[in-house]
Amino acid sequence: MKPVNVYITIDAEFNINDSLENPEQRSPIGFPSMARIDNGRSHGLGFILDTLNAAGLPGTFFVEVFSAHYFGIDEVKKMVRQIESAGDHDVQLHAHPCWRYFLDPEWRQTIKSIQKNDSWAGRGESALDLLKEAVELFEAITGRAPKVFRSGNLHVDADVHRALSAAGVPVSSSVGLGLHVPASPALRRWMRPILSHGVLELPVTAYSEPNLFGGERVKCLTVIGTSWPVMKSLLEWAYQEQSAPVVLLTHASEFSAERPGLPNEPKYQANTKNQRRFQLLCQYLQTERHRFCVKRFSDISPGAYPHGIVEKTHYTAPRLAGISRAIGNLWSRF
Ligand SMILES: [Zn+2]
């Protein structure tokens, strides 16, 4: 059997900090919300890079660029510099349209009367102008063009893929059934890549988790939402199936909680459970590298994966996984 390709992806973004909902009291938080320092140690970006490097694995960091409208590009460059100086990691394009509201100097007033829209989907042909703006910012920040795009909130439609194709961005990872179900049935993929309007769409891995009542919940493969035994069992399933690459999604915020403090200057506290989970995953992928090949997204060529194939199966977590998670949640609330 062939090794299964695995992509560890990190959405690298600043904290909008509820500022659009509470414009009088709150303001966005820049690089400190990625670094997440407590006691001189990073429990965010630094932790992720250290863990990947300790296992010799590359990560793909989707860097959010529209936050530059609020902070300026130098603040975004700080995280790009740290990622690029840490090793052979990949920096690609991520964008949340909601950050564009800060283009208005009077945003604290005007935002109160605006119907906010943070979705890439449903924008029709105007998706291309939005994408061109994002690509220009990415080029100003990194000095090169993006090869891969991840939409904010994993909202995507055919117009976004058409825009990517027109802008010369050949790969996207903007589908994730556990977070959002695309309106188009053609884009509803658990794992399998699809060619959409000339763009290779490689979804964030989704799976189902049976619940206590005979139903199921669709989830994305994340550090915060997927226990280590389920991650491992999913990887083993993917290897046995030999059907599609595995794409994990995580964020710096998953590795530390915000402690109560001033609303615009939170303090951070390590989330040791999630940190351990990510360390176990990386150690496993290092040990099992003859079966799992961790790659950078920019290494993908658009013809790398067969993409016209109907998706017949998906991974289902063991029934006990959902039950133990429900009990764990109840226990922590108690
Ligand atoms: Zn995001």
PDB file of N, CA and C in Angstrom, residues 198-289:
ATOM      1  N   GLY A 198     -11.553  24.564 -12.808  1.00  0.00           N
ATOM      2  CA  GLY A 198     -10.102  24.633 -13.023  1.00  0.00           C
ATOM      3  C   GLY A 198      -9.287  24.700 -11.746  1.00  0.00           C
ATOM      4  N   VAL A 199      -9.950  24.717 -10.592  1.00  0.00           N
ATOM      5  CA  VAL A 199      -9.234  24.805  -9.310  1.00  0.00           C
ATOM      6  C   VAL A 199      -9.343  23.464  -8.585  1.00  0.00           C
ATOM      7  N   LEU A 200      -8.209  22.983  -8.071  1.00  0.00           N
ATOM      8  CA  LEU A 200      -8.238  21.752  -7.283  1.00  0.00           C
ATOM      9  C   LEU A 200      -8.674  22.107  -5.860  1.00  0.00           C
ATOM     10  N   GLU A 201      -9.848  21.617  -5.477  1.00  0.00           N
ATOM     11  CA  GLU A 201     -10.359  21.866  -4.117  1.00  0.00           C
ATOM     12  C   GLU A 201     -10.071  20.628  -3.277  1.00  0.00           C
ATOM     13  N   LEU A 202      -9.251  20.821  -2.247  1.00  0.00           N
ATOM     14  CA  LEU A 202      -8.885  19.710  -1.356  1.00  0.00           C
ATOM     15  C   LEU A 202      -9.466  20.010   0.029  1.00  0.00           C
ATOM     16  N   PRO A 203     -10.580  19.343   0.382  1.00  0.00           N
ATOM     17  CA  PRO A 203     -11.318  19.733   1.594  1.00  0.00           C
ATOM     18  C   PRO A 203     -10.556  19.471   2.887  1.00  0.00           C
ATOM     19  N   VAL A 204     -10.905  20.247   3.918  1.00  0.00           N
ATOM     20  CA  VAL A 204     -10.530  19.886   5.281  1.00  0.00           C
ATOM     21  C   VAL A 204     -11.288  18.595   5.578  1.00  0.00           C
ATOM     22  N   THR A 205     -10.588  17.598   6.111  1.00  0.00           N
ATOM     23  CA  THR A 205     -11.194  16.285   6.340  1.00  0.00           C
ATOM     24  C   THR A 205     -12.405  16.382   7.271  1.00  0.00           C
ATOM     25  N   ALA A 206     -13.515  15.788   6.817  1.00  0.00           N
ATOM     26  CA  ALA A 206     -14.720  15.723   7.660  1.00  0.00           C
ATOM     27  C   ALA A 206     -15.035  14.257   7.951  1.00  0.00           C
ATOM     28  N   TYR A 207     -15.685  14.032   9.080  1.00  0.00           N
ATOM     29  CA  TYR A 207     -16.074  12.668   9.461  1.00  0.00           C
ATOM     30  C   TYR A 207     -17.337  12.747  10.290  1.00  0.00           C
ATOM     31  N   SER A 208     -17.935  11.590  10.540  1.00  0.00           N
ATOM     32  CA  SER A 208     -19.146  11.628  11.354  1.00  0.00           C
ATOM     33  C   SER A 208     -18.886  10.975  12.697  1.00  0.00           C
ATOM     34  N   GLU A 209     -19.575  11.503  13.705  1.00  0.00           N
ATOM     35  CA  GLU A 209     -19.433  10.991  15.065  1.00  0.00           C
ATOM     36  C   GLU A 209     -20.832  10.633  15.575  1.00  0.00           C
ATOM     37  N   PRO A 210     -21.095   9.345  15.795  1.00  0.00           N
ATOM     38  CA  PRO A 210     -22.419   8.944  16.282  1.00  0.00           C
ATOM     39  C   PRO A 210     -22.664   9.547  17.667  1.00  0.00           C
ATOM     40  N   ASN A 211     -23.928   9.952  17.926  1.00  0.00           N
ATOM     41  CA  ASN A 211     -24.214  10.489  19.260  1.00  0.00           C
ATOM     42  C   ASN A 211     -24.989   9.473  20.087  1.00  0.00           C
ATOM     43  N   LEU A 212     -25.348   9.885  21.279  1.00  0.00           N
ATOM     44  CA  LEU A 212     -26.007   8.979  22.223  1.00  0.00           C
ATOM     45  C   LEU A 212     -27.372   8.514  21.738  1.00  0.00           C
ATOM     46  N   PHE A 213     -27.991   9.290  20.848  1.00  0.00           N
ATOM     47  CA  PHE A 213     -29.401   9.046  20.529  1.00  0.00           C
ATOM     48  C   PHE A 213     -29.606   8.413  19.156  1.00  0.00           C
ATOM     49  N   GLY A 214     -28.556   7.822  18.616  1.00  0.00           N
ATOM     50  CA  GLY A 214     -28.691   7.117  17.342  1.00  0.00           C
ATOM     51  C   GLY A 214     -28.450   8.014  16.140  1.00  0.00           C
ATOM     52  N   GLY A 215     -28.289   9.323  16.355  1.00  0.00           N
ATOM     53  CA  GLY A 215     -27.996  10.236  15.256  1.00  0.00           C
ATOM     54  C   GLY A 215     -26.494  10.369  15.068  1.00  0.00           C
ATOM     55  N   GLU A 216     -26.088  11.322  14.280  1.00  0.00           N
ATOM     56  CA  GLU A 216     -24.657  11.537  14.096  1.00  0.00           C
ATOM     57  C   GLU A 216     -24.383  13.025  13.909  1.00  0.00           C
ATOM     58  N   ARG A 217     -23.156  13.387  14.210  1.00  0.00           N
ATOM     59  CA  ARG A 217     -22.740  14.773  14.039  1.00  0.00           C
ATOM     60  C   ARG A 217     -21.592  14.781  13.051  1.00  0.00           C
ATOM     61  N   VAL A 218     -21.649  15.695  12.084  1.00  0.00           N
ATOM     62  CA  VAL A 218     -20.550  15.809  11.130  1.00  0.00           C
ATOM     63  C   VAL A 218     -19.532  16.793  11.708  1.00  0.00           C
ATOM     64  N   LYS A 219     -18.266  16.396  11.676  1.00  0.00           N
ATOM     65  CA  LYS A 219     -17.224  17.227  12.276  1.00  0.00           C
ATOM     66  C   LYS A 219     -16.045  17.380  11.323  1.00  0.00           C
ATOM     67  N   CYS A 220     -15.295  18.440  11.532  1.00  0.00           N
ATOM     68  CA  CYS A 220     -14.021  18.581  10.820  1.00  0.00           C
ATOM     69  C   CYS A 220     -12.903  18.027  11.704  1.00  0.00           C
ATOM     70  N   LEU A 221     -11.857  17.548  11.071  1.00  0.00           N
ATOM     71  CA  LEU A 221     -10.693  17.052  11.806  1.00  0.00           C
ATOM     72  C   LEU A 221      -9.907  18.251  12.327  1.00  0.00           C
ATOM     73  N   THR A 222     -10.036  18.490  13.644  1.00  0.00           N
ATOM     74  CA  THR A 222      -9.327  19.612  14.280  1.00  0.00           C
ATOM     75  C   THR A 222      -8.680  19.111  15.566  1.00  0.00           C
ATOM     76  N   VAL A 223      -7.752  19.882  16.094  1.00  0.00           N
ATOM     77  CA  VAL A 223      -7.139  19.496  17.374  1.00  0.00           C
ATOM     78  C   VAL A 223      -8.145  19.710  18.504  1.00  0.00           C
ATOM     79  N   ILE A 224      -8.877  20.816  18.440  1.00  0.00           N
ATOM     80  CA  ILE A 224      -9.776  21.143  19.534  1.00  0.00           C
ATOM     81  C   ILE A 224     -10.982  20.192  19.594  1.00  0.00           C
ATOM     82  N   GLY A 225     -11.409  19.666  18.442  1.00  0.00           N
ATOM     83  CA  GLY A 225     -12.663  18.909  18.418  1.00  0.00           C
ATOM     84  C   GLY A 225     -12.514  17.412  18.223  1.00  0.00           C
ATOM     85  N   THR A 226     -11.280  16.926  18.026  1.00  0.00           N
ATOM     86  CA  THR A 226     -11.079  15.508  17.731  1.00  0.00           C
ATOM     87  C   THR A 226     -10.103  14.926  18.746  1.00  0.00           C
ATOM     88  N   SER A 227     -10.548  13.920  19.485  1.00  0.00           N
ATOM     89  CA  SER A 227      -9.657  13.327  20.490  1.00  0.00           C
ATOM     90  C   SER A 227      -8.521  12.576  19.790  1.00  0.00           C
ATOM     91  N   TRP A 228      -7.438  12.333  20.529  1.00  0.00           N
ATOM     92  CA  TRP A 228      -6.310  11.620  19.932  1.00  0.00           C
ATOM     93  C   TRP A 228      -6.706  10.213  19.441  1.00  0.00           C
ATOM     94  N   PRO A 229      -7.448   9.401  20.237  1.00  0.00           N
ATOM     95  CA  PRO A 229      -7.817   8.073  19.718  1.00  0.00           C
ATOM     96  C   PRO A 229      -8.606   8.144  18.404  1.00  0.00           C
ATOM     97  N   VAL A 230      -9.465   9.163  18.269  1.00  0.00           N
ATOM     98  CA  VAL A 230     -10.232   9.295  17.014  1.00  0.00           C
ATOM     99  C   VAL A 230      -9.327   9.741  15.869  1.00  0.00           C
ATOM    100  N   MET A 231      -8.409  10.668  16.158  1.00  0.00           N
ATOM    101  CA  MET A 231      -7.442  11.087  15.118  1.00  0.00           C
ATOM    102  C   MET A 231      -6.678   9.875  14.591  1.00  0.00           C
ATOM    103  N   LYS A 232      -6.201   9.064  15.537  1.00  0.00           N
ATOM    104  CA  LYS A 232      -5.382   7.906  15.164  1.00  0.00           C
ATOM    105  C   LYS A 232      -6.214   6.905  14.365  1.00  0.00           C
ATOM    106  N   SER A 233      -7.437   6.668  14.823  1.00  0.00           N
ATOM    107  CA  SER A 233      -8.304   5.714  14.132  1.00  0.00           C
ATOM    108  C   SER A 233      -8.670   6.222  12.732  1.00  0.00           C
ATOM    109  N   LEU A 234      -8.851   7.546  12.602  1.00  0.00           N
ATOM    110  CA  LEU A 234      -9.144   8.128  11.277  1.00  0.00           C
ATOM    111  C   LEU A 234      -7.951   7.941  10.339  1.00  0.00           C
ATOM    112  N   LEU A 235      -6.747   8.187  10.870  1.00  0.00           N
ATOM    113  CA  LEU A 235      -5.544   8.009  10.042  1.00  0.00           C
ATOM    114  C   LEU A 235      -5.420   6.561   9.571  1.00  0.00           C
ATOM    115  N   GLU A 236      -5.663   5.627  10.488  1.00  0.00           N
ATOM    116  CA  GLU A 236      -5.572   4.207  10.126  1.00  0.00           C
ATOM    117  C   GLU A 236      -6.617   3.858   9.061  1.00  0.00           C
ATOM    118  N   TRP A 237      -7.822   4.395   9.224  1.00  0.00           N
ATOM    119  CA  TRP A 237      -8.890   4.168   8.239  1.00  0.00           C
ATOM    120  C   TRP A 237      -8.458   4.695   6.862  1.00  0.00           C
ATOM    121  N   ALA A 238      -7.894   5.938   6.868  1.00  0.00           N
ATOM    122  CA  ALA A 238      -7.480   6.541   5.588  1.00  0.00           C
ATOM    123  C   ALA A 238      -6.402   5.685   4.923  1.00  0.00           C
ATOM    124  N   TYR A 239      -5.516   5.125   5.735  1.00  0.00           N
ATOM    125  CA  TYR A 239      -4.451   4.285   5.174  1.00  0.00           C
ATOM    126  C   TYR A 239      -5.044   3.011   4.574  1.00  0.00           C
ATOM    127  N   GLN A 240      -5.969   2.398   5.303  1.00  0.00           N
ATOM    128  CA  GLN A 240      -6.593   1.166   4.798  1.00  0.00           C
ATOM    129  C   GLN A 240      -7.398   1.434   3.529  1.00  0.00           C
ATOM    130  N   GLU A 241      -8.109   2.563   3.500  1.00  0.00           N
ATOM    131  CA  GLU A 241      -8.946   2.905   2.343  1.00  0.00           C
ATOM    132  C   GLU A 241      -8.115   3.325   1.142  1.00  0.00           C
ATOM    133  N   GLN A 242      -6.945   3.960   1.413  1.00  0.00           N
ATOM    134  CA  GLN A 242      -6.066   4.430   0.322  1.00  0.00           C
ATOM    135  C   GLN A 242      -6.823   5.338  -0.647  1.00  0.00           C
ATOM    136  N   SER A 243      -7.755   6.143  -0.098  1.00  0.00           N
ATOM    137  CA  SER A 243      -8.640   6.853  -1.017  1.00  0.00           C
ATOM    138  C   SER A 243      -8.337   8.333  -1.163  1.00  0.00           C
ATOM    139  N   ALA A 244      -7.942   9.005  -0.084  1.00  0.00           N
ATOM    140  CA  ALA A 244      -7.818  10.462  -0.183  1.00  0.00           C
ATOM    141  C   ALA A 244      -6.819  10.973   0.849  1.00  0.00           C
ATOM    142  N   PRO A 245      -6.231  12.149   0.583  1.00  0.00           N
ATOM    143  CA  PRO A 245      -5.333  12.738   1.579  1.00  0.00           C
ATOM    144  C   PRO A 245      -6.105  13.211   2.804  1.00  0.00           C
ATOM    145  N   VAL A 246      -5.391  13.347   3.906  1.00  0.00           N
ATOM    146  CA  VAL A 246      -5.993  13.811   5.169  1.00  0.00           C
ATOM    147  C   VAL A 246      -5.564  15.259   5.392  1.00  0.00           C
ATOM    148  N   VAL A 247      -6.528  16.121   5.672  1.00  0.00           N
ATOM    149  CA  VAL A 247      -6.232  17.543   5.923  1.00  0.00           C
ATOM    150  C   VAL A 247      -6.744  17.912   7.311  1.00  0.00           C
ATOM    151  N   LEU A 248      -5.821  18.237   8.211  1.00  0.00           N
ATOM    152  CA  LEU A 248      -6.177  18.647   9.571  1.00  0.00           C
ATOM    153  C   LEU A 248      -6.173  20.180   9.647  1.00  0.00           C
ATOM    154  N   LEU A 249      -7.121  20.724  10.387  1.00  0.00           N
ATOM    155  CA  LEU A 249      -7.204  22.181  10.577  1.00  0.00           C
ATOM    156  C   LEU A 249      -6.981  22.516  12.047  1.00  0.00           C
ATOM    157  N   THR A 250      -6.117  23.503  12.307  1.00  0.00           N
ATOM    158  CA  THR A 250      -5.996  23.977  13.687  1.00  0.00           C
ATOM    159  C   THR A 250      -5.722  25.479  13.693  1.00  0.00           C
ATOM    160  N   HIS A 251      -5.737  26.055  14.891  1.00  0.00           N
ATOM    161  CA  HIS A 251      -5.513  27.494  15.092  1.00  0.00           C
ATOM    162  C   HIS A 251      -4.614  27.671  16.325  1.00  0.00           C
ATOM    163  N   ALA A 252      -3.918  28.782  16.394  1.00  0.00           N
ATOM    164  CA  ALA A 252      -3.101  29.084  17.576  1.00  0.00           C
ATOM    165  C   ALA A 252      -3.967  29.109  18.840  1.00  0.00           C
ATOM    166  N   SER A 253      -5.202  29.575  18.707  1.00  0.00           N
ATOM    167  CA  SER A 253      -6.085  29.735  19.880  1.00  0.00           C
ATOM    168  C   SER A 253      -6.471  28.390  20.500  1.00  0.00           C
ATOM    169  N   GLU A 254      -6.270  27.281  19.773  1.00  0.00           N
ATOM    170  CA  GLU A 254      -6.647  25.971  20.317  1.00  0.00           C
ATOM    171  C   GLU A 254      -5.675  25.503  21.410  1.00  0.00           C
ATOM    172  N   PHE A 255      -4.527  26.169  21.519  1.00  0.00           N
ATOM    173  CA  PHE A 255      -3.499  25.677  22.441  1.00  0.00           C
ATOM    174  C   PHE A 255      -3.398  26.489  23.724  1.00  0.00           C
ATOM    175  N   SER A 256      -4.269  27.473  23.862  1.00  0.00           N
ATOM    176  CA  SER A 256      -4.318  28.235  25.116  1.00  0.00           C
ATOM    177  C   SER A 256      -5.651  28.940  25.235  1.00  0.00           C
ATOM    178  N   ALA A 257      -6.087  29.082  26.483  1.00  0.00           N
ATOM    179  CA  ALA A 257      -7.341  29.788  26.750  1.00  0.00           C
ATOM    180  C   ALA A 257      -7.014  31.238  27.085  1.00  0.00           C
ATOM    181  N   GLU A 258      -8.018  32.096  26.923  1.00  0.00           N
ATOM    182  CA  GLU A 258      -7.855  33.483  27.355  1.00  0.00           C
ATOM    183  C   GLU A 258      -8.333  33.586  28.787  1.00  0.00           C
ATOM    184  N   ARG A 259      -7.450  34.097  29.642  1.00  0.00           N
ATOM    185  CA  ARG A 259      -7.857  34.288  31.031  1.00  0.00           C
ATOM    186  C   ARG A 259      -8.523  35.646  31.161  1.00  0.00           C
ATOM    187  N   PRO A 260      -9.456  35.778  32.088  1.00  0.00           N
ATOM    188  CA  PRO A 260     -10.093  37.089  32.253  1.00  0.00           C
ATOM    189  C   PRO A 260      -9.038  38.150  32.543  1.00  0.00           C
ATOM    190  N   GLY A 261      -9.185  39.272  31.877  1.00  0.00           N
ATOM    191  CA  GLY A 261      -8.259  40.384  32.084  1.00  0.00           C
ATOM    192  C   GLY A 261      -8.921  41.614  31.512  1.00  0.00           C
ATOM    193  N   LEU A 262      -8.155  42.576  31.118  1.00  0.00           N
ATOM    194  CA  LEU A 262      -8.737  43.722  30.437  1.00  0.00           C
ATOM    195  C   LEU A 262      -9.284  43.234  29.097  1.00  0.00           C
ATOM    196  N   PRO A 263     -10.443  43.785  28.620  1.00  0.00           N
ATOM    197  CA  PRO A 263     -11.070  43.236  27.412  1.00  0.00           C
ATOM    198  C   PRO A 263     -10.181  43.274  26.174  1.00  0.00           C
ATOM    199  N   ASN A 264      -9.273  44.253  26.106  1.00  0.00           N
ATOM    200  CA  ASN A 264      -8.429  44.346  24.919  1.00  0.00           C
ATOM    201  C   ASN A 264      -6.988  43.898  25.173  1.00  0.00           C
ATOM    202  N   GLU A 265      -6.748  43.373  26.361  1.00  0.00           N
ATOM    203  CA  GLU A 265      -5.404  42.857  26.690  1.00  0.00           C
ATOM    204  C   GLU A 265      -5.528  41.547  27.457  1.00  0.00           C
ATOM    205  N   PRO A 266      -6.049  40.488  26.807  1.00  0.00           N
ATOM    206  CA  PRO A 266      -6.222  39.231  27.530  1.00  0.00           C
ATOM    207  C   PRO A 266      -4.896  38.604  27.922  1.00  0.00           C
ATOM    208  N   LYS A 267      -4.957  37.740  28.920  1.00  0.00           N
ATOM    209  CA  LYS A 267      -3.795  36.947  29.290  1.00  0.00           C
ATOM    210  C   LYS A 267      -4.068  35.526  28.810  1.00  0.00           C
ATOM    211  N   TYR A 268      -3.009  34.763  28.636  1.00  0.00           N
ATOM    212  CA  TYR A 268      -3.176  33.427  28.048  1.00  0.00           C
ATOM    213  C   TYR A 268      -2.709  32.349  29.014  1.00  0.00           C
ATOM    214  N   GLN A 269      -3.374  31.208  28.912  1.00  0.00           N
ATOM    215  CA  GLN A 269      -3.047  30.086  29.799  1.00  0.00           C
ATOM    216  C   GLN A 269      -3.026  28.815  28.954  1.00  0.00           C
ATOM    217  N   ALA A 270      -1.970  28.042  29.073  1.00  0.00           N
ATOM    218  CA  ALA A 270      -1.815  26.849  28.222  1.00  0.00           C
ATOM    219  C   ALA A 270      -3.019  25.917  28.329  1.00  0.00           C
ATOM    220  N   ASN A 271      -3.465  25.394  27.190  1.00  0.00           N
ATOM    221  CA  ASN A 271      -4.442  24.299  27.180  1.00  0.00           C
ATOM    222  C   ASN A 271      -3.630  23.014  27.011  1.00  0.00           C
ATOM    223  N   THR A 272      -3.268  22.421  28.147  1.00  0.00           N
ATOM    224  CA  THR A 272      -2.324  21.295  28.095  1.00  0.00           C
ATOM    225  C   THR A 272      -2.947  20.080  27.399  1.00  0.00           C
ATOM    226  N   LYS A 273      -4.273  19.934  27.485  1.00  0.00           N
ATOM    227  CA  LYS A 273      -4.932  18.789  26.838  1.00  0.00           C
ATOM    228  C   LYS A 273      -4.740  18.869  25.311  1.00  0.00           C
ATOM    229  N   ASN A 274      -5.018  20.034  24.755  1.00  0.00           N
ATOM    230  CA  ASN A 274      -4.880  20.173  23.300  1.00  0.00           C
ATOM    231  C   ASN A 274      -3.420  20.155  22.859  1.00  0.00           C
ATOM    232  N   GLN A 275      -2.543  20.737  23.704  1.00  0.00           N
ATOM    233  CA  GLN A 275      -1.119  20.721  23.357  1.00  0.00           C
ATOM    234  C   GLN A 275      -0.611  19.277  23.300  1.00  0.00           C
ATOM    235  N   ARG A 276      -1.013  18.469  24.265  1.00  0.00           N
ATOM    236  CA  ARG A 276      -0.586  17.062  24.318  1.00  0.00           C
ATOM    237  C   ARG A 276      -1.102  16.301  23.091  1.00  0.00           C
ATOM    238  N   ARG A 277      -2.368  16.583  22.737  1.00  0.00           N
ATOM    239  CA  ARG A 277      -3.000  15.927  21.591  1.00  0.00           C
ATOM    240  C   ARG A 277      -2.203  16.192  20.302  1.00  0.00           C
ATOM    241  N   PHE A 278      -1.799  17.453  20.122  1.00  0.00           N
ATOM    242  CA  PHE A 278      -1.058  17.827  18.910  1.00  0.00           C
ATOM    243  C   PHE A 278       0.337  17.191  18.929  1.00  0.00           C
ATOM    244  N   GLN A 279       0.944  17.149  20.120  1.00  0.00           N
ATOM    245  CA  GLN A 279       2.263  16.502  20.233  1.00  0.00           C
ATOM    246  C   GLN A 279       2.165  15.019  19.899  1.00  0.00           C
ATOM    247  N   LEU A 280       1.119  14.354  20.404  1.00  0.00           N
ATOM    248  CA  LEU A 280       0.945  12.917  20.119  1.00  0.00           C
ATOM    249  C   LEU A 280       0.752  12.688  18.625  1.00  0.00           C
ATOM    250  N   LEU A 281      -0.044  13.552  17.994  1.00  0.00           N
ATOM    251  CA  LEU A 281      -0.271  13.428  16.550  1.00  0.00           C
ATOM    252  C   LEU A 281       1.043  13.566  15.787  1.00  0.00           C
ATOM    253  N   CYS A 282       1.812  14.601  16.110  1.00  0.00           N
ATOM    254  CA  CYS A 282       3.051  14.848  15.368  1.00  0.00           C
ATOM    255  C   CYS A 282       4.063  13.720  15.602  1.00  0.00           C
ATOM    256  N   GLN A 283       4.149  13.242  16.849  1.00  0.00           N
ATOM    257  CA  GLN A 283       5.075  12.134  17.140  1.00  0.00           C
ATOM    258  C   GLN A 283       4.661  10.881  16.357  1.00  0.00           C
ATOM    259  N   TYR A 284       3.362  10.637  16.280  1.00  0.00           N
ATOM    260  CA  TYR A 284       2.860   9.455  15.570  1.00  0.00           C
ATOM    261  C   TYR A 284       3.184   9.549  14.065  1.00  0.00           C
ATOM    262  N   LEU A 285       2.950  10.734  13.514  1.00  0.00           N
ATOM    263  CA  LEU A 285       3.217  10.909  12.080  1.00  0.00           C
ATOM    264  C   LEU A 285       4.712  10.783  11.788  1.00  0.00           C
ATOM    265  N   GLN A 286       5.540  11.181  12.748  1.00  0.00           N
ATOM    266  CA  GLN A 286       6.988  11.038  12.574  1.00  0.00           C
ATOM    267  C   GLN A 286       7.370   9.549  12.614  1.00  0.00           C
ATOM    268  N   THR A 287       6.841   8.843  13.609  1.00  0.00           N
ATOM    269  CA  THR A 287       7.170   7.422  13.768  1.00  0.00           C
ATOM    270  C   THR A 287       6.649   6.604  12.585  1.00  0.00           C
ATOM    271  N   GLU A 288       5.454   6.958  12.103  1.00  0.00           N
ATOM    272  CA  GLU A 288       4.800   6.171  11.052  1.00  0.00           C
ATOM    273  C   GLU A 288       5.017   6.789   9.666  1.00  0.00           C
ATOM    274  N   ARG A 289       6.188   7.428   9.471  1.00  0.00           N
ATOM    275  CA  ARG A 289       6.347   8.183   8.228  1.00  0.00           C
ATOM    276  C   ARG A 289       6.425   7.302   6.987  1.00  0.00           C
TER     277      ARG A 289
END
